[in-house]
mmCIF file of C-alpha atoms and ligand atoms in Angstrom:
data_model
loop_
_atom_site.group_PDB
_atom_site.id
_atom_site.type_symbol
_atom_site.label_atom_id
_atom_site.label_comp_id
_atom_site.label_asym_id
_atom_site.label_seq_id
_atom_site.Cartn_x
_atom_site.Cartn_y
_atom_site.Cartn_z
ATOM 1 C CA MET A 1269 0.005 0.109 -0.031
ATOM 2 C CA SER A 1270 1.278 3.585 -0.552
ATOM 3 C CA ALA A 1271 -0.205 6.320 1.654
ATOM 4 C CA THR A 1272 -2.200 9.402 0.524
ATOM 5 C CA LEU A 1273 -0.054 12.355 1.166
ATOM 6 C CA ILE A 1274 -1.955 14.923 3.540
ATOM 7 C CA ASP A 1275 -0.520 18.121 2.039
ATOM 8 C CA GLY A 1276 -0.291 20.520 5.024
ATOM 9 C CA LYS A 1277 1.207 23.256 2.740
ATOM 10 C CA ALA A 1278 -1.752 23.384 0.347
ATOM 11 C CA PHE A 1279 -4.298 22.907 3.304
ATOM 12 C CA ALA A 1280 -2.555 26.017 5.184
ATOM 13 C CA ALA A 1281 -2.747 28.080 2.089
ATOM 14 C CA MET A 1282 -6.503 27.214 1.792
ATOM 15 C CA ILE A 1283 -7.129 28.243 5.566
ATOM 16 C CA ARG A 1284 -5.238 31.487 4.929
ATOM 17 C CA GLY A 1285 -7.225 32.284 1.846
ATOM 18 C CA LYS A 1286 -10.525 31.670 3.950
ATOM 19 C CA VAL A 1287 -9.207 33.774 6.754
ATOM 20 C CA ALA A 1288 -8.316 36.611 4.217
ATOM 21 C CA ASP A 1289 -11.851 36.475 2.605
ATOM 22 C CA HIS A 1290 -13.298 36.770 5.964
ATOM 23 C CA VAL A 1291 -11.105 39.603 7.092
ATOM 24 C CA ALA A 1292 -11.912 41.471 3.867
ATOM 25 C CA ARG A 1293 -15.631 41.174 4.639
ATOM 26 C CA LEU A 1294 -15.109 42.340 8.304
ATOM 27 C CA LYS A 1295 -13.320 45.307 7.084
ATOM 28 C CA LYS A 1296 -15.909 46.202 4.527
ATOM 29 C CA GLU A 1297 -19.011 45.350 6.398
ATOM 30 C CA GLN A 1298 -18.043 46.158 10.079
ATOM 31 C CA GLU A 1299 -15.169 48.475 9.779
ATOM 32 C CA LEU A 1300 -13.289 45.934 11.920
ATOM 33 C CA THR A 1301 -9.703 44.837 11.305
ATOM 34 C CA PRO A 1302 -8.451 41.902 13.336
ATOM 35 C CA GLY A 1303 -5.222 42.500 15.050
ATOM 36 C CA LEU A 1304 -2.481 40.131 16.604
ATOM 37 C CA ALA A 1305 0.275 41.293 18.816
ATOM 38 C CA VAL A 1306 3.382 39.276 19.016
ATOM 39 C CA ILE A 1307 5.766 39.748 22.051
ATOM 40 C CA LEU A 1308 9.310 38.547 21.603
ATOM 41 C CA VAL A 1309 11.651 38.815 24.571
ATOM 42 C CA GLY A 1310 15.403 38.442 23.836
ATOM 43 C CA GLU A 1311 17.182 37.425 20.615
ATOM 44 C CA ASP A 1312 16.925 33.642 20.279
ATOM 45 C CA PRO A 1313 17.480 33.090 16.532
ATOM 46 C CA ALA A 1314 14.707 30.468 15.980
ATOM 47 C CA SER A 1315 12.200 32.691 17.798
ATOM 48 C CA GLN A 1316 13.218 35.745 15.662
ATOM 49 C CA VAL A 1317 12.387 33.636 12.432
ATOM 50 C CA TYR A 1318 9.055 32.387 13.817
ATOM 51 C CA VAL A 1319 8.140 35.933 14.852
ATOM 52 C CA ARG A 1320 8.964 37.485 11.482
ATOM 53 C CA SER A 1321 7.009 34.674 9.779
ATOM 54 C CA LYS A 1322 3.926 35.335 12.080
ATOM 55 C CA GLY A 1323 4.151 38.958 11.208
ATOM 56 C CA LYS A 1324 4.300 38.605 7.581
ATOM 57 C CA GLN A 1325 1.554 36.161 7.301
ATOM 58 C CA THR A 1326 -0.770 38.229 9.428
ATOM 59 C CA THR A 1327 -0.325 41.247 7.296
ATOM 60 C CA GLU A 1328 -0.738 39.065 4.170
ATOM 61 C CA VAL A 1329 -4.362 38.026 5.314
ATOM 62 C CA GLY A 1330 -5.268 41.702 5.766
ATOM 63 C CA MET A 1331 -4.854 41.710 9.712
ATOM 64 C CA ASN A 1332 -2.786 44.317 11.711
ATOM 65 C CA SER A 1333 0.298 42.982 13.105
ATOM 66 C CA PHE A 1334 1.808 44.573 16.239
ATOM 67 C CA GLU A 1335 5.336 43.384 17.122
ATOM 68 C CA HIS A 1336 6.982 44.062 20.443
ATOM 69 C CA LYS A 1337 10.513 43.247 20.744
ATOM 70 C CA LEU A 1338 12.010 43.436 24.008
ATOM 71 C CA ALA A 1339 15.382 43.141 25.536
ATOM 72 C CA ALA A 1340 16.503 39.919 26.976
ATOM 73 C CA ASN A 1341 16.914 41.541 30.483
ATOM 74 C CA THR A 1342 13.288 42.905 30.415
ATOM 75 C CA SER A 1343 11.838 42.568 33.875
ATOM 76 C CA GLU A 1344 8.723 40.601 34.696
ATOM 77 C CA ALA A 1345 6.925 43.806 35.766
ATOM 78 C CA GLU A 1346 7.729 45.513 32.379
ATOM 79 C CA LEU A 1347 6.483 42.529 30.416
ATOM 80 C CA LEU A 1348 3.348 42.186 32.575
ATOM 81 C CA ALA A 1349 2.625 45.758 32.074
ATOM 82 C CA LEU A 1350 2.784 45.429 28.372
ATOM 83 C CA ILE A 1351 0.465 42.511 28.344
ATOM 84 C CA GLN A 1352 -2.085 44.589 30.586
ATOM 85 C CA GLN A 1353 -1.883 47.498 27.995
ATOM 86 C CA LEU A 1354 -2.646 45.067 24.996
ATOM 87 C CA ASN A 1355 -5.398 43.293 27.061
ATOM 88 C CA ALA A 1356 -6.973 46.750 27.242
ATOM 89 C CA ASN A 1357 -6.347 47.685 23.513
ATOM 90 C CA PRO A 1358 -9.540 47.103 21.483
ATOM 91 C CA GLU A 1359 -7.483 46.989 18.335
ATOM 92 C CA VAL A 1360 -5.537 43.913 19.556
ATOM 93 C CA HIS A 1361 -7.675 40.656 19.363
ATOM 94 C CA GLY A 1362 -4.953 38.279 19.831
ATOM 95 C CA ILE A 1363 -1.865 38.280 22.045
ATOM 96 C CA LEU A 1364 1.006 35.723 21.617
ATOM 97 C CA VAL A 1365 4.068 35.643 23.753
ATOM 98 C CA GLN A 1366 6.866 33.868 21.924
ATOM 99 C CA LEU A 1367 8.255 30.809 23.999
ATOM 100 C CA PRO A 1368 10.591 30.056 25.421
ATOM 101 C CA LEU A 1369 11.025 33.124 27.673
ATOM 102 C CA PRO A 1370 14.443 33.870 29.225
ATOM 103 C CA ASP A 1371 15.000 32.095 32.526
ATOM 104 C CA HIS A 1372 14.291 34.867 34.909
ATOM 105 C CA LEU A 1373 10.674 35.330 33.657
ATOM 106 C CA ASP A 1374 7.934 32.955 35.041
ATOM 107 C CA GLU A 1375 6.339 31.431 31.774
ATOM 108 C CA ASP A 1376 3.170 30.308 33.618
ATOM 109 C CA LEU A 1377 2.663 33.752 35.320
ATOM 110 C CA VAL A 1378 3.232 35.691 31.975
ATOM 111 C CA ILE A 1379 0.851 33.413 30.008
ATOM 112 C CA ASN A 1380 -1.846 33.613 32.658
ATOM 113 C CA SER A 1381 -1.891 37.333 32.725
ATOM 114 C CA ILE A 1382 -3.080 37.370 29.026
ATOM 115 C CA ASP A 1383 -6.817 37.946 28.564
ATOM 116 C CA PRO A 1384 -8.135 34.483 27.906
ATOM 117 C CA ALA A 1385 -10.388 35.831 25.283
ATOM 118 C CA LYS A 1386 -7.063 37.195 23.401
ATOM 119 C CA ASP A 1387 -4.980 34.123 24.334
ATOM 120 C CA VAL A 1388 -4.557 32.806 20.623
ATOM 121 C CA ASP A 1389 -2.071 30.214 21.472
ATOM 122 C CA GLY A 1390 -4.661 28.587 23.798
ATOM 123 C CA PHE A 1391 -2.188 28.219 26.649
ATOM 124 C CA HIS A 1392 -3.940 30.199 29.420
ATOM 125 C CA ILE A 1393 -5.089 28.090 32.154
ATOM 126 C CA SER A 1394 -8.821 29.045 31.612
ATOM 127 C CA ASN A 1395 -8.572 27.876 27.811
ATOM 128 C CA VAL A 1396 -6.970 24.628 29.157
ATOM 129 C CA GLY A 1397 -9.719 24.005 31.392
ATOM 130 C CA LEU A 1398 -12.389 25.040 28.796
ATOM 131 C CA LEU A 1399 -11.005 22.567 26.347
ATOM 132 C CA GLY A 1400 -10.645 19.818 28.940
ATOM 133 C CA THR A 1401 -14.362 20.178 29.617
ATOM 134 C CA GLY A 1402 -15.507 20.278 26.162
ATOM 135 C CA GLN A 1403 -16.477 24.116 26.268
ATOM 136 C CA LYS A 1404 -15.814 26.794 23.841
ATOM 137 C CA SER A 1405 -12.277 27.881 24.107
ATOM 138 C CA MET A 1406 -9.123 29.099 22.206
ATOM 139 C CA VAL A 1407 -7.692 25.801 20.990
ATOM 140 C CA PRO A 1408 -3.753 25.563 20.734
ATOM 141 C CA CYS A 1409 -2.716 26.138 17.166
ATOM 142 C CA THR A 1410 -0.764 23.013 16.308
ATOM 143 C CA PRO A 1411 -3.212 20.363 17.616
ATOM 144 C CA LEU A 1412 -5.941 22.329 16.062
ATOM 145 C CA GLY A 1413 -4.038 22.118 12.611
ATOM 146 C CA CYS A 1414 -3.752 18.352 13.174
ATOM 147 C CA LEU A 1415 -7.454 18.012 13.906
ATOM 148 C CA MET A 1416 -8.417 20.010 10.976
ATOM 149 C CA MET A 1417 -6.426 17.888 8.520
ATOM 150 C CA LEU A 1418 -7.914 14.641 10.106
ATOM 151 C CA ARG A 1419 -11.411 15.820 9.861
ATOM 152 C CA ASP A 1420 -10.743 16.832 6.360
ATOM 153 C CA HIS A 1421 -9.383 13.450 5.443
ATOM 154 C CA HIS A 1422 -11.947 11.197 7.353
ATOM 155 C CA GLY A 1423 -15.010 13.281 7.964
ATOM 156 C CA SER A 1424 -16.278 11.621 11.173
ATOM 157 C CA LEU A 1425 -13.560 10.445 13.584
ATOM 158 C CA SER A 1426 -16.080 8.801 15.885
ATOM 159 C CA GLY A 1427 -15.026 5.414 17.429
ATOM 160 C CA MET A 1428 -11.556 5.426 15.948
ATOM 161 C CA ASN A 1429 -8.595 4.366 18.071
ATOM 162 C CA ALA A 1430 -6.084 7.281 18.288
ATOM 163 C CA VAL A 1431 -2.698 7.238 19.824
ATOM 164 C CA VAL A 1432 -0.878 10.295 20.646
ATOM 165 C CA ILE A 1433 2.748 9.819 21.363
ATOM 166 C CA GLY A 1434 3.844 12.728 23.578
ATOM 167 C CA ARG A 1435 2.274 14.545 26.580
ATOM 168 C CA SER A 1436 3.426 17.951 26.319
ATOM 169 C CA ASN A 1437 0.999 20.876 27.258
ATOM 170 C CA ILE A 1438 1.432 22.388 23.880
ATOM 171 C CA VAL A 1439 0.884 19.468 21.624
ATOM 172 C CA GLY A 1440 0.171 16.001 23.212
ATOM 173 C CA LYS A 1441 -2.354 16.864 25.936
ATOM 174 C CA PRO A 1442 -4.561 19.288 23.883
ATOM 175 C CA MET A 1443 -4.350 16.821 20.998
ATOM 176 C CA ALA A 1444 -5.806 14.031 23.139
ATOM 177 C CA GLN A 1445 -8.649 16.488 24.460
ATOM 178 C CA LEU A 1446 -9.434 17.380 20.857
ATOM 179 C CA LEU A 1447 -9.652 13.689 19.814
ATOM 180 C CA LEU A 1448 -11.808 12.755 22.741
ATOM 181 C CA GLY A 1449 -14.123 15.614 21.628
ATOM 182 C CA GLU A 1450 -14.386 13.821 18.302
ATOM 183 C CA SER A 1451 -15.381 10.492 20.083
ATOM 184 C CA CYS A 1452 -12.144 8.640 19.541
ATOM 185 C CA THR A 1453 -10.781 6.063 21.968
ATOM 186 C CA VAL A 1454 -7.636 7.986 22.962
ATOM 187 C CA THR A 1455 -4.322 6.625 24.288
ATOM 188 C CA VAL A 1456 -1.612 8.885 25.284
ATOM 189 C CA ALA A 1457 1.884 7.417 24.958
ATOM 190 C CA HIS A 1458 5.098 8.965 26.514
ATOM 191 C CA SER A 1459 8.592 8.277 27.479
ATOM 192 C CA ARG A 1460 7.548 5.709 30.213
ATOM 193 C CA THR A 1461 5.111 3.797 28.037
ATOM 194 C CA LYS A 1462 5.666 0.067 27.855
ATOM 195 C CA ASP A 1463 5.663 -1.716 24.520
ATOM 196 C CA LEU A 1464 5.056 1.389 22.526
ATOM 197 C CA ALA A 1465 5.233 -0.668 19.172
ATOM 198 C CA ASP A 1466 2.113 -2.638 20.373
ATOM 199 C CA VAL A 1467 0.243 0.376 21.463
ATOM 200 C CA VAL A 1468 0.951 2.157 18.027
ATOM 201 C CA ARG A 1469 -0.032 -0.925 16.154
ATOM 202 C CA ARG A 1470 -3.582 -0.747 17.534
ATOM 203 C CA ALA A 1471 -4.129 2.884 16.430
ATOM 204 C CA ASP A 1472 -6.231 3.965 13.458
ATOM 205 C CA ILE A 1473 -4.779 7.299 13.984
ATOM 206 C CA VAL A 1474 -1.184 8.077 15.237
ATOM 207 C CA VAL A 1475 -0.306 11.559 16.189
ATOM 208 C CA ALA A 1476 3.560 11.631 16.895
ATOM 209 C CA ALA A 1477 4.727 14.695 18.950
ATOM 210 C CA VAL A 1478 7.879 13.640 20.525
ATOM 211 C CA GLY A 1479 10.955 15.317 18.929
ATOM 212 C CA ARG A 1480 13.024 12.215 18.275
ATOM 213 C CA PRO A 1481 14.233 11.744 14.525
ATOM 214 C CA GLU A 1482 12.396 9.016 12.804
ATOM 215 C CA MET A 1483 11.490 7.291 16.041
ATOM 216 C CA VAL A 1484 8.418 5.491 14.524
ATOM 217 C CA PRO A 1485 9.101 2.928 11.926
ATOM 218 C CA GLY A 1486 6.731 1.591 9.388
ATOM 219 C CA ASP A 1487 6.313 -1.911 11.228
ATOM 220 C CA TRP A 1488 4.699 -0.093 13.983
ATOM 221 C CA ILE A 1489 1.894 1.088 11.879
ATOM 222 C CA LYS A 1490 -1.403 -0.622 11.534
ATOM 223 C CA PRO A 1491 -2.052 -1.163 7.602
ATOM 224 C CA GLY A 1492 -4.290 1.819 6.378
ATOM 225 C CA ALA A 1493 -3.698 3.999 9.690
ATOM 226 C CA THR A 1494 -3.641 7.594 9.312
ATOM 227 C CA VAL A 1495 -0.160 9.168 10.530
ATOM 228 C CA ILE A 1496 0.220 12.881 11.563
ATOM 229 C CA ASP A 1497 3.825 13.636 12.219
ATOM 230 C CA VAL A 1498 4.220 16.658 14.394
ATOM 231 C CA GLY A 1499 7.892 16.314 14.977
ATOM 232 C CA ILE A 1500 10.421 18.698 13.538
ATOM 233 C CA ASN A 1501 14.025 17.482 13.888
ATOM 234 C CA ARG A 1502 17.141 18.730 12.122
ATOM 235 C CA ILE A 1503 19.690 15.907 11.348
ATOM 236 C CA GLU A 1504 22.989 15.806 9.430
ATOM 237 C CA ALA A 1505 22.657 15.037 5.733
ATOM 238 C CA PRO A 1506 25.978 14.011 4.383
ATOM 239 C CA GLU A 1507 24.425 12.966 1.064
ATOM 240 C CA LYS A 1508 23.704 16.815 0.450
ATOM 241 C CA GLY A 1509 27.298 17.634 1.126
ATOM 242 C CA GLU A 1510 29.575 18.381 3.990
ATOM 243 C CA GLY A 1511 27.966 20.097 6.892
ATOM 244 C CA LYS A 1512 24.420 19.966 5.442
ATOM 245 C CA THR A 1513 21.292 19.075 7.379
ATOM 246 C CA ARG A 1514 17.828 18.292 6.590
ATOM 247 C CA LEU A 1515 14.519 18.171 8.408
ATOM 248 C CA VAL A 1516 12.794 14.986 9.450
ATOM 249 C CA GLY A 1517 9.641 14.023 11.606
ATOM 250 C CA ASP A 1518 9.406 11.778 14.441
ATOM 251 C CA CYS A 1519 8.036 8.943 11.956
ATOM 252 C CA HIS A 1520 10.282 7.272 9.421
ATOM 253 C CA TYR A 1521 8.616 8.664 6.285
ATOM 254 C CA THR A 1522 9.254 6.004 3.681
ATOM 255 C CA SER A 1523 8.625 3.035 5.696
ATOM 256 C CA CYS A 1524 5.532 4.493 7.334
ATOM 257 C CA ALA A 1525 4.105 5.733 3.973
ATOM 258 C CA GLU A 1526 4.311 2.096 2.597
ATOM 259 C CA VAL A 1527 1.852 0.874 5.234
ATOM 260 C CA ALA A 1528 -0.276 3.896 6.238
ATOM 261 C CA GLY A 1529 -3.469 4.974 4.566
ATOM 262 C CA ALA A 1530 -2.529 8.684 4.747
ATOM 263 C CA ILE A 1531 0.528 10.422 6.188
ATOM 264 C CA THR A 1532 1.725 14.097 6.653
ATOM 265 C CA PRO A 1533 5.232 14.796 5.290
ATOM 266 C CA VAL A 1534 7.925 16.765 7.313
ATOM 267 C CA PRO A 1535 8.544 19.426 6.040
ATOM 268 C CA GLY A 1536 5.157 20.370 4.606
ATOM 269 C CA GLY A 1537 2.714 18.773 6.937
ATOM 270 C CA VAL A 1538 1.697 20.064 10.333
ATOM 271 C CA GLY A 1539 4.381 22.996 10.398
ATOM 272 C CA PRO A 1540 2.579 25.190 7.947
ATOM 273 C CA MET A 1541 -0.760 24.442 9.684
ATOM 274 C CA THR A 1542 0.388 25.915 12.779
ATOM 275 C CA ILE A 1543 0.702 29.648 11.863
ATOM 276 C CA ALA A 1544 -2.417 29.258 9.582
ATOM 277 C CA CYS A 1545 -4.340 28.276 12.784
ATOM 278 C CA LEU A 1546 -3.013 31.112 14.637
ATOM 279 C CA LEU A 1547 -4.408 33.480 12.029
ATOM 280 C CA ALA A 1548 -7.714 31.570 12.330
ATOM 281 C CA ASN A 1549 -7.685 31.839 15.920
ATOM 282 C CA THR A 1550 -7.063 35.751 15.837
ATOM 283 C CA LEU A 1551 -9.983 36.113 13.377
ATOM 284 C CA THR A 1552 -12.315 33.938 15.704
ATOM 285 C CA ALA A 1553 -11.160 36.036 18.726
ATOM 286 C CA ALA A 1554 -11.991 39.276 16.764
ATOM 287 C CA CYS A 1555 -15.400 37.984 15.811
ATOM 288 C CA ARG A 1556 -16.094 36.802 19.461
ATOM 289 C CA ALA A 1557 -15.044 40.143 20.937
ATOM 290 C CA ASN A 1558 -17.408 41.905 18.693
ATOM 291 C CA GLY A 1559 -20.341 39.563 19.033
ATOM 292 C CA LEU A 1560 -20.269 38.622 15.297
ATOM 293 C CA PRO A 1561 -20.836 35.009 13.989
ATOM 294 C CA GLU A 1562 -17.628 32.864 13.832
ATOM 295 C CA PRO A 1563 -16.242 31.865 10.540
ATOM 296 C CA ASP A 1564 -17.265 28.313 9.490
ATOM 297 C CA GLY A 1565 -14.646 25.598 9.577
ATOM 298 C CA LEU A 1566 -11.831 27.574 11.312
ATOM 299 C CA THR A 1567 -12.256 26.388 14.990
ATOM 300 C CA VAL A 1568 -13.779 23.555 16.895
HETATM 301 P P1 NAD B 762 8.263 18.066 24.469
HETATM 302 O O1 NAD B 762 9.704 17.798 24.435
HETATM 303 O O2 NAD B 762 7.626 19.147 25.213
HETATM 304 O O3 NAD B 762 7.525 16.780 24.806
HETATM 305 C C1 NAD B 762 7.900 15.524 24.170
HETATM 306 C C2 NAD B 762 7.152 14.428 24.706
HETATM 307 O O4 NAD B 762 7.544 13.199 24.032
HETATM 308 C C3 NAD B 762 7.071 14.179 26.058
HETATM 309 O O5 NAD B 762 5.739 14.120 26.595
HETATM 310 C C4 NAD B 762 7.895 12.856 26.400
HETATM 311 O O6 NAD B 762 7.107 12.129 27.395
HETATM 312 C C5 NAD B 762 7.552 12.121 25.117
HETATM 313 N N1 NAD B 762 8.645 11.212 24.762
HETATM 314 C C6 NAD B 762 10.149 11.391 24.887
HETATM 315 N N2 NAD B 762 10.595 10.371 24.457
HETATM 316 C C7 NAD B 762 9.756 9.496 24.300
HETATM 317 C C8 NAD B 762 9.947 8.031 23.774
HETATM 318 N N3 NAD B 762 11.205 7.466 23.693
HETATM 319 N N4 NAD B 762 8.735 7.356 23.547
HETATM 320 C C9 NAD B 762 7.724 7.973 23.634
HETATM 321 N N5 NAD B 762 7.504 9.294 23.977
HETATM 322 C C10 NAD B 762 8.526 9.900 24.372
HETATM 323 O O7 NAD B 762 7.870 18.438 22.949
HETATM 324 P P2 NAD B 762 6.795 19.202 22.107
HETATM 325 O O8 NAD B 762 6.828 20.627 22.474
HETATM 326 O O9 NAD B 762 5.354 18.391 22.348
HETATM 327 O O10 NAD B 762 7.322 18.799 20.561
HETATM 328 C C11 NAD B 762 7.186 17.618 20.089
HETATM 329 C C12 NAD B 762 7.757 17.655 18.740
HETATM 330 O O11 NAD B 762 6.874 18.386 17.855
HETATM 331 C C13 NAD B 762 9.248 18.408 18.561
HETATM 332 O O12 NAD B 762 9.880 17.953 17.480
HETATM 333 C C14 NAD B 762 8.765 19.912 18.062
HETATM 334 O O13 NAD B 762 9.680 20.498 17.447
HETATM 335 C C15 NAD B 762 7.574 19.564 17.362
HETATM 336 N N6 NAD B 762 6.555 20.462 17.178
HETATM 337 C C16 NAD B 762 6.254 20.961 15.975
HETATM 338 C C17 NAD B 762 5.163 22.057 15.863
HETATM 339 C C18 NAD B 762 4.700 22.366 14.510
HETATM 340 O O14 NAD B 762 4.209 23.481 14.350
HETATM 341 N N7 NAD B 762 4.849 21.450 13.488
HETATM 342 C C19 NAD B 762 4.810 22.669 16.962
HETATM 343 C C20 NAD B 762 5.282 22.262 18.217
HETATM 344 C C21 NAD B 762 6.104 21.234 18.422
#
């Protein structure tokens, strides 16, 4: 069997198109421009790349982008004061604090000081609780992107066996909650799980969010299962020349693709969906803040 490729790049472009159309309508009919504020503390090179990319894609869909770049030695009081100011600003509908923060800043305190209605990353404790109890919330972007692709591929996921490998707060746990919400039978596997291969072999849906290059081989995959590979790992690629590298997922792509029914590639799978879902969440937040109907198909 050769798996169907789930093309996250194309799917993300379609989501951005839907967001841009809805933003254009809001501007014309409501004189409302959704706005996303991104706060970056310090000069971590990877974070700088992410923040630049978020700002660019935000303006490309017609939203306002507010970037706040703060020095690495910014005090907690200064950061909290900026967040309070953004919480109170009606032009800002989404607030994202780029993680990780420098060590002297308390991440939980900072995230929980964001107005939950503007918490477009879905990391505020109120949103975590709302999602966990099946109530309307802001949903973390990466698992939301995974769910959108799964729903698009399968339609109903009801009754399917899903295994999520990884129990992080940003991917594994919210992914498990979302799959439960879809009436899947969900197993969450992690670093202490025994007989992981056996656990994965029972799954109709495998979501791998571990951060270990090509850890899941094809012979762990049930024939016809759907594989969503969240992992982004950079490995050496001597075949491309000395010192060269390439990106791989947590699943061994070629062997998994021989057995699976459908699979997301790395790169070009879950990755592009994450920022697309951030834009979708910002639009959803802007609609909710103004008592307007939410766009179809962009949230759960
Ligand atoms: P994390 O380090 O916070 O969590 C990793 C999880 O994997 C832990 O729960 C741990 O228990 C589990 N784990 C570790 N070793 C294991 C093993 N041998 N067997 C089973 N489970 C094991 O990571 P994270 O933040 O959830 O990210 C996971 C991966 O997803 C990383 O590669 C990260 O770069 C990627 N990621 C991608 C996106 C995206 O946009 N595509 C977004 C977030 C994270």
